[in-house]
Amino acid sequence: MQLLRSLAISTRLAIQTPWRRRQLKRMSDQGQAPISVLFYHRVADEPINPWTISKRDFERQVDYCREHFELISLQEVQRRLDTGHSPRPAVSFTFDDGYSENCEFALPLMIRHRIPCTYFVTTENVRHGHPFEHDLRLGHPLPINTVEQIKAAADSGIEIGLHTANHVDFNRVHTIEELNQEIVEAKNNLEEMIDRPVRYLAVPFGLPQQMRPAVIETARQCGLKGICSAYGAYNLIGDDSFHIRRFHGDPQFNRLRNWLTYDERKNRRRPTLPDQDVLNIEPELAAKIRHPELAFS
């Protein structure tokens, strides 16, 4: 099934590539080139979970992006959205969770090629070295980045971002105290670890149901510069620059190319986020969403 799907994508790409190139040129000439933000988790040659990509496949993707796109930071993503001018298709690299093995190959590759990169870590796992629950459920606990590793990465030019304190599912958060613990306190703790400001939050799971107004407002109020989703979408002129949209750095190269060459069908299908927090929340939290000035009183 996977082989048939890959073949179908390859065939579609071969047919559509000339048209997509013309479309990208037209968008670029208008200063509206799409901006793609990729997210990865673990780069290693033992793919014992679905969110691992091999070193060879990762380097192939990096080389492809270096050849065909401008590689930019999240700050530059936001600047282009804010100014309403994106002259060339661009890519930004990000990582989620904080796997120790990324320090062996992926991050040195980023540093060696001077590729802007944001590396999101879950602070309590880093602080205590506890493996992630999602790996424990698979029966494969994996080593987590240490404080020393993320500090060294930051000193080498990697931007360290926040992935909450406990890799929380915000769809299950119902109190302002837990929201503050996972974002505000975790941000402060991470800044102490790396001795630098923390500017960005990547929401665990990153689906529309986790991208709640309460989460976004808390991130704004505590001084974060942006918040990243992970449900698969481009960043286009006219989008809110505080919400940075990302899609997976798929190990299947054809699927990644399909995204990066700008698939208009995917853009038409991207979900919209609710402008009200209609999920189950306590009255106290609802009041602080309606009146943000109360959030940290």
PDB file of C-alpha atoms in Angstrom:
ATOM      1  CA  MET A   1       0.000   0.000   0.000  1.00  0.00           C
ATOM      2  CA  GLN A   2       2.791   2.421   0.920  1.00  0.00           C
ATOM      3  CA  LEU A   3       4.601   1.621  -2.340  1.00  0.00           C
ATOM      4  CA  LEU A   4       1.443   2.303  -4.369  1.00  0.00           C
ATOM      5  CA  ARG A   5       0.888   5.577  -2.552  1.00  0.00           C
ATOM      6  CA  SER A   6       4.478   6.671  -3.168  1.00  0.00           C
ATOM      7  CA  LEU A   7       4.123   5.761  -6.833  1.00  0.00           C
ATOM      8  CA  ALA A   8       0.923   7.783  -7.088  1.00  0.00           C
ATOM      9  CA  ILE A   9       2.625  10.811  -5.553  1.00  0.00           C
ATOM     10  CA  SER A  10       5.604  10.454  -7.901  1.00  0.00           C
ATOM     11  CA  THR A  11       3.293  10.288 -10.897  1.00  0.00           C
ATOM     12  CA  ARG A  12       1.340  13.337  -9.780  1.00  0.00           C
ATOM     13  CA  LEU A  13       4.553  15.262  -9.174  1.00  0.00           C
ATOM     14  CA  ALA A  14       5.889  14.395 -12.620  1.00  0.00           C
ATOM     15  CA  ILE A  15       2.666  15.608 -14.227  1.00  0.00           C
ATOM     16  CA  GLN A  16       2.217  18.732 -12.108  1.00  0.00           C
ATOM     17  CA  THR A  17       5.820  19.908 -11.690  1.00  0.00           C
ATOM     18  CA  PRO A  18       5.879  22.264 -14.715  1.00  0.00           C
ATOM     19  CA  TRP A  19       2.617  23.891 -13.627  1.00  0.00           C
ATOM     20  CA  ARG A  20       3.748  24.120  -9.990  1.00  0.00           C
ATOM     21  CA  ARG A  21       7.002  25.803 -11.046  1.00  0.00           C
ATOM     22  CA  ARG A  22       5.047  28.412 -12.992  1.00  0.00           C
ATOM     23  CA  GLN A  23       2.745  28.918 -10.025  1.00  0.00           C
ATOM     24  CA  LEU A  24       5.667  29.368  -7.624  1.00  0.00           C
ATOM     25  CA  LYS A  25       7.311  31.848  -9.983  1.00  0.00           C
ATOM     26  CA  ARG A  26       4.099  33.840 -10.194  1.00  0.00           C
ATOM     27  CA  MET A  27       3.711  33.848  -6.406  1.00  0.00           C
ATOM     28  CA  SER A  28       7.361  34.846  -5.963  1.00  0.00           C
ATOM     29  CA  ASP A  29       7.060  37.671  -8.507  1.00  0.00           C
ATOM     30  CA  GLN A  30       4.097  38.956  -6.484  1.00  0.00           C
ATOM     31  CA  GLY A  31       6.072  38.714  -3.216  1.00  0.00           C
ATOM     32  CA  GLN A  32       3.774  35.946  -1.972  1.00  0.00           C
ATOM     33  CA  ALA A  33       6.011  32.871  -2.099  1.00  0.00           C
ATOM     34  CA  PRO A  34       4.956  30.144   0.356  1.00  0.00           C
ATOM     35  CA  ILE A  35       7.058  29.556   3.466  1.00  0.00           C
ATOM     36  CA  SER A  36       7.404  25.958   4.671  1.00  0.00           C
ATOM     37  CA  VAL A  37       8.346  25.116   8.249  1.00  0.00           C
ATOM     38  CA  LEU A  38       9.409  21.495   8.715  1.00  0.00           C
ATOM     39  CA  PHE A  39       9.377  19.632  11.991  1.00  0.00           C
ATOM     40  CA  TYR A  40      11.325  16.513  12.888  1.00  0.00           C
ATOM     41  CA  HIS A  41      11.721  14.530  16.080  1.00  0.00           C
ATOM     42  CA  ARG A  42      14.549  12.014  16.051  1.00  0.00           C
ATOM     43  CA  VAL A  43      17.326  11.481  13.498  1.00  0.00           C
ATOM     44  CA  ALA A  44      18.900   8.059  13.963  1.00  0.00           C
ATOM     45  CA  ASP A  45      19.552   4.828  12.093  1.00  0.00           C
ATOM     46  CA  GLU A  46      17.452   2.677  14.407  1.00  0.00           C
ATOM     47  CA  PRO A  47      13.887   3.620  13.355  1.00  0.00           C
ATOM     48  CA  ILE A  48      12.104   2.034  16.272  1.00  0.00           C
ATOM     49  CA  ASN A  49       9.257   4.520  16.277  1.00  0.00           C
ATOM     50  CA  PRO A  50       7.220   6.274  13.563  1.00  0.00           C
ATOM     51  CA  TRP A  51       8.809   9.657  14.268  1.00  0.00           C
ATOM     52  CA  THR A  52      12.399   8.652  13.457  1.00  0.00           C
ATOM     53  CA  ILE A  53      14.146   9.473  10.177  1.00  0.00           C
ATOM     54  CA  SER A  54      17.463   7.892   9.191  1.00  0.00           C
ATOM     55  CA  LYS A  55      20.611   9.990   8.992  1.00  0.00           C
ATOM     56  CA  ARG A  56      20.899   9.348   5.258  1.00  0.00           C
ATOM     57  CA  ASP A  57      17.297  10.360   4.541  1.00  0.00           C
ATOM     58  CA  PHE A  58      17.578  13.435   6.715  1.00  0.00           C
ATOM     59  CA  GLU A  59      20.757  14.591   5.001  1.00  0.00           C
ATOM     60  CA  ARG A  60      19.112  14.029   1.620  1.00  0.00           C
ATOM     61  CA  GLN A  61      16.239  16.279   2.652  1.00  0.00           C
ATOM     62  CA  VAL A  62      18.612  18.926   3.977  1.00  0.00           C
ATOM     63  CA  ASP A  63      20.612  18.895   0.746  1.00  0.00           C
ATOM     64  CA  TYR A  64      17.417  19.172  -1.316  1.00  0.00           C
ATOM     65  CA  CYS A  65      16.255  22.161   0.711  1.00  0.00           C
ATOM     66  CA  ARG A  66      19.672  23.831   0.499  1.00  0.00           C
ATOM     67  CA  GLU A  67      19.590  23.501  -3.289  1.00  0.00           C
ATOM     68  CA  HIS A  68      16.016  24.604  -3.947  1.00  0.00           C
ATOM     69  CA  PHE A  69      14.979  26.951  -1.134  1.00  0.00           C
ATOM     70  CA  GLU A  70      16.133  29.829   0.966  1.00  0.00           C
ATOM     71  CA  LEU A  71      16.718  28.553   4.500  1.00  0.00           C
ATOM     72  CA  ILE A  72      15.480  30.982   7.144  1.00  0.00           C
ATOM     73  CA  SER A  73      14.835  31.266  10.877  1.00  0.00           C
ATOM     74  CA  LEU A  74      11.419  31.442  12.528  1.00  0.00           C
ATOM     75  CA  GLN A  75      12.087  35.111  13.184  1.00  0.00           C
ATOM     76  CA  GLU A  76      12.551  35.645   9.442  1.00  0.00           C
ATOM     77  CA  VAL A  77       9.373  33.661   8.747  1.00  0.00           C
ATOM     78  CA  GLN A  78       7.506  36.115  10.942  1.00  0.00           C
ATOM     79  CA  ARG A  79       9.206  39.144   9.441  1.00  0.00           C
ATOM     80  CA  ARG A  80       8.117  38.161   5.947  1.00  0.00           C
ATOM     81  CA  LEU A  81       4.557  37.568   7.077  1.00  0.00           C
ATOM     82  CA  ASP A  82       4.494  40.877   8.964  1.00  0.00           C
ATOM     83  CA  THR A  83       5.881  42.878   6.053  1.00  0.00           C
ATOM     84  CA  GLY A  84       3.671  41.130   3.525  1.00  0.00           C
ATOM     85  CA  HIS A  85       6.627  40.320   1.293  1.00  0.00           C
ATOM     86  CA  SER A  86       7.987  36.842   0.600  1.00  0.00           C
ATOM     87  CA  PRO A  87      10.179  36.996  -2.518  1.00  0.00           C
ATOM     88  CA  ARG A  88      11.318  33.375  -2.726  1.00  0.00           C
ATOM     89  CA  PRO A  89      10.069  29.976  -1.486  1.00  0.00           C
ATOM     90  CA  ALA A  90      11.724  29.388   1.864  1.00  0.00           C
ATOM     91  CA  VAL A  91      12.101  26.617   4.430  1.00  0.00           C
ATOM     92  CA  SER A  92      12.718  26.690   8.174  1.00  0.00           C
ATOM     93  CA  PHE A  93      13.879  23.633  10.146  1.00  0.00           C
ATOM     94  CA  THR A  94      12.534  22.719  13.590  1.00  0.00           C
ATOM     95  CA  PHE A  95      12.754  19.709  15.928  1.00  0.00           C
ATOM     96  CA  ASP A  96      10.358  18.661  18.685  1.00  0.00           C
ATOM     97  CA  ASP A  97      10.761  16.770  21.986  1.00  0.00           C
ATOM     98  CA  GLY A  98      14.532  16.667  22.597  1.00  0.00           C
ATOM     99  CA  TYR A  99      16.151  13.327  21.775  1.00  0.00           C
ATOM    100  CA  SER A 100      19.777  12.998  22.813  1.00  0.00           C
ATOM    101  CA  GLU A 101      20.767  11.287  19.550  1.00  0.00           C
ATOM    102  CA  ASN A 102      20.074  14.481  17.608  1.00  0.00           C
ATOM    103  CA  CYS A 103      23.332  15.831  19.036  1.00  0.00           C
ATOM    104  CA  GLU A 104      25.276  13.094  17.232  1.00  0.00           C
ATOM    105  CA  PHE A 105      24.326  13.979  13.657  1.00  0.00           C
ATOM    106  CA  ALA A 106      21.331  16.257  13.031  1.00  0.00           C
ATOM    107  CA  LEU A 107      22.347  19.307  15.035  1.00  0.00           C
ATOM    108  CA  PRO A 108      26.031  19.165  13.987  1.00  0.00           C
ATOM    109  CA  LEU A 109      24.783  19.054  10.382  1.00  0.00           C
ATOM    110  CA  MET A 110      22.697  22.177  10.977  1.00  0.00           C
ATOM    111  CA  ILE A 111      25.634  23.940  12.606  1.00  0.00           C
ATOM    112  CA  ARG A 112      28.149  22.891   9.949  1.00  0.00           C
ATOM    113  CA  HIS A 113      26.001  24.240   7.122  1.00  0.00           C
ATOM    114  CA  ARG A 114      24.908  27.280   9.153  1.00  0.00           C
ATOM    115  CA  ILE A 115      21.252  26.398   8.714  1.00  0.00           C
ATOM    116  CA  PRO A 116      18.847  28.322  10.979  1.00  0.00           C
ATOM    117  CA  CYS A 117      17.158  25.823  13.266  1.00  0.00           C
ATOM    118  CA  THR A 118      14.797  25.909  16.252  1.00  0.00           C
ATOM    119  CA  TYR A 119      15.009  22.996  18.664  1.00  0.00           C
ATOM    120  CA  PHE A 120      11.997  22.546  20.956  1.00  0.00           C
ATOM    121  CA  VAL A 121      12.467  20.632  24.214  1.00  0.00           C
ATOM    122  CA  THR A 122      10.203  19.385  26.982  1.00  0.00           C
ATOM    123  CA  THR A 123      11.701  20.821  30.130  1.00  0.00           C
ATOM    124  CA  GLU A 124      10.810  18.205  32.746  1.00  0.00           C
ATOM    125  CA  ASN A 125      12.110  15.369  30.583  1.00  0.00           C
ATOM    126  CA  VAL A 126      15.342  17.295  30.065  1.00  0.00           C
ATOM    127  CA  ARG A 127      15.639  18.196  33.738  1.00  0.00           C
ATOM    128  CA  HIS A 128      15.122  14.644  35.024  1.00  0.00           C
ATOM    129  CA  GLY A 129      16.198  12.526  32.051  1.00  0.00           C
ATOM    130  CA  HIS A 130      12.873  10.709  31.963  1.00  0.00           C
ATOM    131  CA  PRO A 131      11.981   9.065  28.630  1.00  0.00           C
ATOM    132  CA  PHE A 132       8.815  10.187  26.883  1.00  0.00           C
ATOM    133  CA  GLU A 133       5.536   8.463  27.646  1.00  0.00           C
ATOM    134  CA  HIS A 134       4.921   7.883  23.937  1.00  0.00           C
ATOM    135  CA  ASP A 135       8.184   5.892  23.747  1.00  0.00           C
ATOM    136  CA  LEU A 136       7.441   3.957  26.920  1.00  0.00           C
ATOM    137  CA  ARG A 137       4.087   2.913  25.463  1.00  0.00           C
ATOM    138  CA  LEU A 138       5.967   1.408  22.514  1.00  0.00           C
ATOM    139  CA  GLY A 139       8.365  -0.357  24.862  1.00  0.00           C
ATOM    140  CA  HIS A 140      11.367   1.616  23.597  1.00  0.00           C
ATOM    141  CA  PRO A 141      12.528   4.273  26.087  1.00  0.00           C
ATOM    142  CA  LEU A 142      15.051   6.543  24.395  1.00  0.00           C
ATOM    143  CA  PRO A 143      17.705   8.884  25.840  1.00  0.00           C
ATOM    144  CA  ILE A 144      16.686  12.510  26.325  1.00  0.00           C
ATOM    145  CA  ASN A 145      18.810  15.624  25.860  1.00  0.00           C
ATOM    146  CA  THR A 146      20.591  16.771  28.980  1.00  0.00           C
ATOM    147  CA  VAL A 147      20.714  20.356  30.194  1.00  0.00           C
ATOM    148  CA  GLU A 148      24.378  20.428  29.167  1.00  0.00           C
ATOM    149  CA  GLN A 149      23.529  19.333  25.626  1.00  0.00           C
ATOM    150  CA  ILE A 150      20.850  21.948  25.009  1.00  0.00           C
ATOM    151  CA  LYS A 151      23.047  24.636  26.555  1.00  0.00           C
ATOM    152  CA  ALA A 152      25.885  23.619  24.208  1.00  0.00           C
ATOM    153  CA  ALA A 153      23.480  23.666  21.250  1.00  0.00           C
ATOM    154  CA  ALA A 154      22.320  27.159  22.191  1.00  0.00           C
ATOM    155  CA  ASP A 155      25.949  28.298  22.510  1.00  0.00           C
ATOM    156  CA  SER A 156      26.539  26.951  18.969  1.00  0.00           C
ATOM    157  CA  GLY A 157      23.738  29.002  17.444  1.00  0.00           C
ATOM    158  CA  ILE A 158      20.758  26.641  17.666  1.00  0.00           C
ATOM    159  CA  GLU A 159      17.631  28.438  18.866  1.00  0.00           C
ATOM    160  CA  ILE A 160      16.150  26.539  21.804  1.00  0.00           C
ATOM    161  CA  GLY A 161      12.372  26.652  22.045  1.00  0.00           C
ATOM    162  CA  LEU A 162       9.786  25.365  24.501  1.00  0.00           C
ATOM    163  CA  HIS A 163       7.711  22.201  24.008  1.00  0.00           C
ATOM    164  CA  THR A 164       5.924  22.599  27.381  1.00  0.00           C
ATOM    165  CA  ALA A 165       7.012  21.130  30.696  1.00  0.00           C
ATOM    166  CA  ASN A 166       5.539  17.640  30.343  1.00  0.00           C
ATOM    167  CA  HIS A 167       4.610  17.189  26.662  1.00  0.00           C
ATOM    168  CA  VAL A 168       1.060  17.958  27.700  1.00  0.00           C
ATOM    169  CA  ASP A 169      -2.045  17.511  25.564  1.00  0.00           C
ATOM    170  CA  PHE A 170      -3.692  20.934  25.872  1.00  0.00           C
ATOM    171  CA  ASN A 171      -7.000  19.383  24.901  1.00  0.00           C
ATOM    172  CA  ARG A 172      -6.950  17.863  28.402  1.00  0.00           C
ATOM    173  CA  VAL A 173      -5.949  21.021  30.294  1.00  0.00           C
ATOM    174  CA  HIS A 174      -8.813  22.620  32.204  1.00  0.00           C
ATOM    175  CA  THR A 175      -7.233  24.980  34.765  1.00  0.00           C
ATOM    176  CA  ILE A 176      -5.251  28.210  34.527  1.00  0.00           C
ATOM    177  CA  GLU A 177      -2.728  26.743  36.995  1.00  0.00           C
ATOM    178  CA  GLU A 178      -1.813  23.871  34.701  1.00  0.00           C
ATOM    179  CA  LEU A 179      -1.714  26.176  31.703  1.00  0.00           C
ATOM    180  CA  ASN A 180       0.743  28.438  33.532  1.00  0.00           C
ATOM    181  CA  GLN A 181       2.823  25.496  34.709  1.00  0.00           C
ATOM    182  CA  GLU A 182       3.170  24.058  31.206  1.00  0.00           C
ATOM    183  CA  ILE A 183       3.927  27.364  29.470  1.00  0.00           C
ATOM    184  CA  VAL A 184       4.864  30.233  31.781  1.00  0.00           C
ATOM    185  CA  GLU A 185       6.844  28.363  34.442  1.00  0.00           C
ATOM    186  CA  ALA A 186       8.374  26.034  31.857  1.00  0.00           C
ATOM    187  CA  LYS A 187       9.540  29.026  29.801  1.00  0.00           C
ATOM    188  CA  ASN A 188      11.220  30.532  32.870  1.00  0.00           C
ATOM    189  CA  ASN A 189      12.863  27.220  33.742  1.00  0.00           C
ATOM    190  CA  LEU A 190      14.182  26.747  30.218  1.00  0.00           C
ATOM    191  CA  GLU A 191      15.613  30.260  30.154  1.00  0.00           C
ATOM    192  CA  GLU A 192      17.504  29.444  33.343  1.00  0.00           C
ATOM    193  CA  MET A 193      18.840  26.236  31.776  1.00  0.00           C
ATOM    194  CA  ILE A 194      20.255  27.904  28.661  1.00  0.00           C
ATOM    195  CA  ASP A 195      20.853  31.406  30.053  1.00  0.00           C
ATOM    196  CA  ARG A 196      19.018  32.927  27.072  1.00  0.00           C
ATOM    197  CA  PRO A 197      15.530  34.205  26.277  1.00  0.00           C
ATOM    198  CA  VAL A 198      13.077  31.599  24.991  1.00  0.00           C
ATOM    199  CA  ARG A 199      11.012  33.042  22.145  1.00  0.00           C
ATOM    200  CA  TYR A 200       8.934  30.211  20.677  1.00  0.00           C
ATOM    201  CA  LEU A 201       6.573  27.464  21.810  1.00  0.00           C
ATOM    202  CA  ALA A 202       5.788  24.325  19.783  1.00  0.00           C
ATOM    203  CA  VAL A 203       2.476  22.896  20.951  1.00  0.00           C
ATOM    204  CA  PRO A 204       2.676  19.119  21.552  1.00  0.00           C
ATOM    205  CA  PHE A 205       0.578  17.219  19.006  1.00  0.00           C
ATOM    206  CA  GLY A 206      -0.133  20.619  17.448  1.00  0.00           C
ATOM    207  CA  LEU A 207      -3.562  19.773  16.024  1.00  0.00           C
ATOM    208  CA  PRO A 208      -6.412  22.304  15.920  1.00  0.00           C
ATOM    209  CA  GLN A 209      -7.896  20.890  19.142  1.00  0.00           C
ATOM    210  CA  GLN A 210      -4.646  21.671  20.981  1.00  0.00           C
ATOM    211  CA  MET A 211      -4.301  25.145  19.449  1.00  0.00           C
ATOM    212  CA  ARG A 212      -6.844  26.595  21.835  1.00  0.00           C
ATOM    213  CA  PRO A 213      -7.355  30.333  22.354  1.00  0.00           C
ATOM    214  CA  ALA A 214      -6.351  29.886  26.009  1.00  0.00           C
ATOM    215  CA  VAL A 215      -3.013  28.387  24.955  1.00  0.00           C
ATOM    216  CA  ILE A 216      -2.315  31.077  22.369  1.00  0.00           C
ATOM    217  CA  GLU A 217      -3.272  33.888  24.734  1.00  0.00           C
ATOM    218  CA  THR A 218      -1.114  32.514  27.549  1.00  0.00           C
ATOM    219  CA  ALA A 219       1.839  32.317  25.162  1.00  0.00           C
ATOM    220  CA  ARG A 220       1.300  35.959  24.143  1.00  0.00           C
ATOM    221  CA  GLN A 221       0.916  37.175  27.700  1.00  0.00           C
ATOM    222  CA  CYS A 222       4.140  35.593  28.979  1.00  0.00           C
ATOM    223  CA  GLY A 223       6.235  37.206  26.249  1.00  0.00           C
ATOM    224  CA  LEU A 224       6.683  34.413  23.732  1.00  0.00           C
ATOM    225  CA  LYS A 225       7.125  35.706  20.172  1.00  0.00           C
ATOM    226  CA  GLY A 226       5.354  32.861  18.397  1.00  0.00           C
ATOM    227  CA  ILE A 227       3.587  29.536  18.722  1.00  0.00           C
ATOM    228  CA  CYS A 228       3.942  26.566  16.347  1.00  0.00           C
ATOM    229  CA  SER A 229       1.292  24.095  15.278  1.00  0.00           C
ATOM    230  CA  ALA A 230       1.942  20.750  13.562  1.00  0.00           C
ATOM    231  CA  TYR A 231      -1.215  19.864  11.641  1.00  0.00           C
ATOM    232  CA  GLY A 232       0.245  20.428   8.182  1.00  0.00           C
ATOM    233  CA  ALA A 233      -0.017  23.840   6.544  1.00  0.00           C
ATOM    234  CA  TYR A 234       2.004  26.496   4.734  1.00  0.00           C
ATOM    235  CA  ASN A 235       2.728  30.017   5.947  1.00  0.00           C
ATOM    236  CA  LEU A 236       1.313  32.480   3.435  1.00  0.00           C
ATOM    237  CA  ILE A 237       1.153  36.242   3.164  1.00  0.00           C
ATOM    238  CA  GLY A 238      -1.925  37.352   5.083  1.00  0.00           C
ATOM    239  CA  ASP A 239      -1.507  34.743   7.841  1.00  0.00           C
ATOM    240  CA  ASP A 240      -1.133  35.738  11.491  1.00  0.00           C
ATOM    241  CA  SER A 241       2.618  35.656  12.092  1.00  0.00           C
ATOM    242  CA  PHE A 242       2.252  34.712  15.774  1.00  0.00           C
ATOM    243  CA  HIS A 243       0.932  31.297  14.720  1.00  0.00           C
ATOM    244  CA  ILE A 244       3.621  29.513  12.710  1.00  0.00           C
ATOM    245  CA  ARG A 245       2.253  26.580  10.726  1.00  0.00           C
ATOM    246  CA  ARG A 246       4.387  23.487  10.200  1.00  0.00           C
ATOM    247  CA  PHE A 247       4.306  20.137   8.434  1.00  0.00           C
ATOM    248  CA  HIS A 248       6.205  16.939   9.039  1.00  0.00           C
ATOM    249  CA  GLY A 249       9.611  16.289   7.506  1.00  0.00           C
ATOM    250  CA  ASP A 250       8.254  13.066   6.066  1.00  0.00           C
ATOM    251  CA  PRO A 251      10.821  10.249   5.700  1.00  0.00           C
ATOM    252  CA  GLN A 252       9.152   9.425   2.367  1.00  0.00           C
ATOM    253  CA  PHE A 253      11.033  11.796   0.082  1.00  0.00           C
ATOM    254  CA  ASN A 254       8.305  12.059  -2.557  1.00  0.00           C
ATOM    255  CA  ARG A 255       5.753  13.103   0.025  1.00  0.00           C
ATOM    256  CA  LEU A 256       8.123  15.778   1.292  1.00  0.00           C
ATOM    257  CA  ARG A 257       8.753  17.037  -2.251  1.00  0.00           C
ATOM    258  CA  ASN A 258       5.013  17.131  -2.840  1.00  0.00           C
ATOM    259  CA  TRP A 259       4.614  19.472   0.128  1.00  0.00           C
ATOM    260  CA  LEU A 260       7.634  21.613  -0.683  1.00  0.00           C
ATOM    261  CA  THR A 261       6.680  22.213  -4.294  1.00  0.00           C
ATOM    262  CA  TYR A 262       3.453  23.764  -2.954  1.00  0.00           C
ATOM    263  CA  ASP A 263       0.359  21.613  -3.286  1.00  0.00           C
ATOM    264  CA  GLU A 264      -2.598  23.975  -3.604  1.00  0.00           C
ATOM    265  CA  ARG A 265      -4.993  21.158  -2.672  1.00  0.00           C
ATOM    266  CA  LYS A 266      -3.353  20.894   0.732  1.00  0.00           C
ATOM    267  CA  ASN A 267      -3.694  24.631   1.222  1.00  0.00           C
ATOM    268  CA  ARG A 268      -7.410  24.507   0.425  1.00  0.00           C
ATOM    269  CA  ARG A 269      -7.886  21.757   3.000  1.00  0.00           C
ATOM    270  CA  ARG A 270      -6.053  23.401   5.870  1.00  0.00           C
ATOM    271  CA  PRO A 271      -8.267  23.752   8.936  1.00  0.00           C
ATOM    272  CA  THR A 272      -9.168  27.017  10.613  1.00  0.00           C
ATOM    273  CA  LEU A 273      -8.748  27.450  14.343  1.00  0.00           C
ATOM    274  CA  PRO A 274     -11.759  28.287  16.519  1.00  0.00           C
ATOM    275  CA  ASP A 275     -11.934  31.892  17.659  1.00  0.00           C
ATOM    276  CA  GLN A 276     -13.575  30.792  20.900  1.00  0.00           C
ATOM    277  CA  ASP A 277     -12.468  28.171  23.408  1.00  0.00           C
ATOM    278  CA  VAL A 278     -15.491  25.913  23.158  1.00  0.00           C
ATOM    279  CA  LEU A 279     -13.802  22.996  24.896  1.00  0.00           C
ATOM    280  CA  ASN A 280     -14.437  22.030  28.502  1.00  0.00           C
ATOM    281  CA  ILE A 281     -12.773  24.700  30.618  1.00  0.00           C
ATOM    282  CA  GLU A 282     -13.418  25.941  34.107  1.00  0.00           C
ATOM    283  CA  PRO A 283     -15.241  29.286  34.561  1.00  0.00           C
ATOM    284  CA  GLU A 284     -12.093  30.867  36.030  1.00  0.00           C
ATOM    285  CA  LEU A 285     -10.092  30.063  32.901  1.00  0.00           C
ATOM    286  CA  ALA A 286     -12.897  31.193  30.599  1.00  0.00           C
ATOM    287  CA  ALA A 287     -12.976  34.593  32.326  1.00  0.00           C
ATOM    288  CA  LYS A 288      -9.231  35.021  31.928  1.00  0.00           C
ATOM    289  CA  ILE A 289      -9.463  34.181  28.232  1.00  0.00           C
ATOM    290  CA  ARG A 290     -12.149  36.845  27.752  1.00  0.00           C
ATOM    291  CA  HIS A 291     -10.124  39.318  29.833  1.00  0.00           C
ATOM    292  CA  PRO A 292      -6.409  38.608  29.210  1.00  0.00           C
ATOM    293  CA  GLU A 293      -5.349  41.275  31.688  1.00  0.00           C
ATOM    294  CA  LEU A 294      -6.506  38.903  34.434  1.00  0.00           C
ATOM    295  CA  ALA A 295      -4.370  36.020  33.242  1.00  0.00           C
ATOM    296  CA  PHE A 296      -1.380  36.762  35.458  1.00  0.00           C
ATOM    297  CA  SER A 297      -2.981  38.697  38.260  1.00  0.00           C
TER     298      SER A 297
END
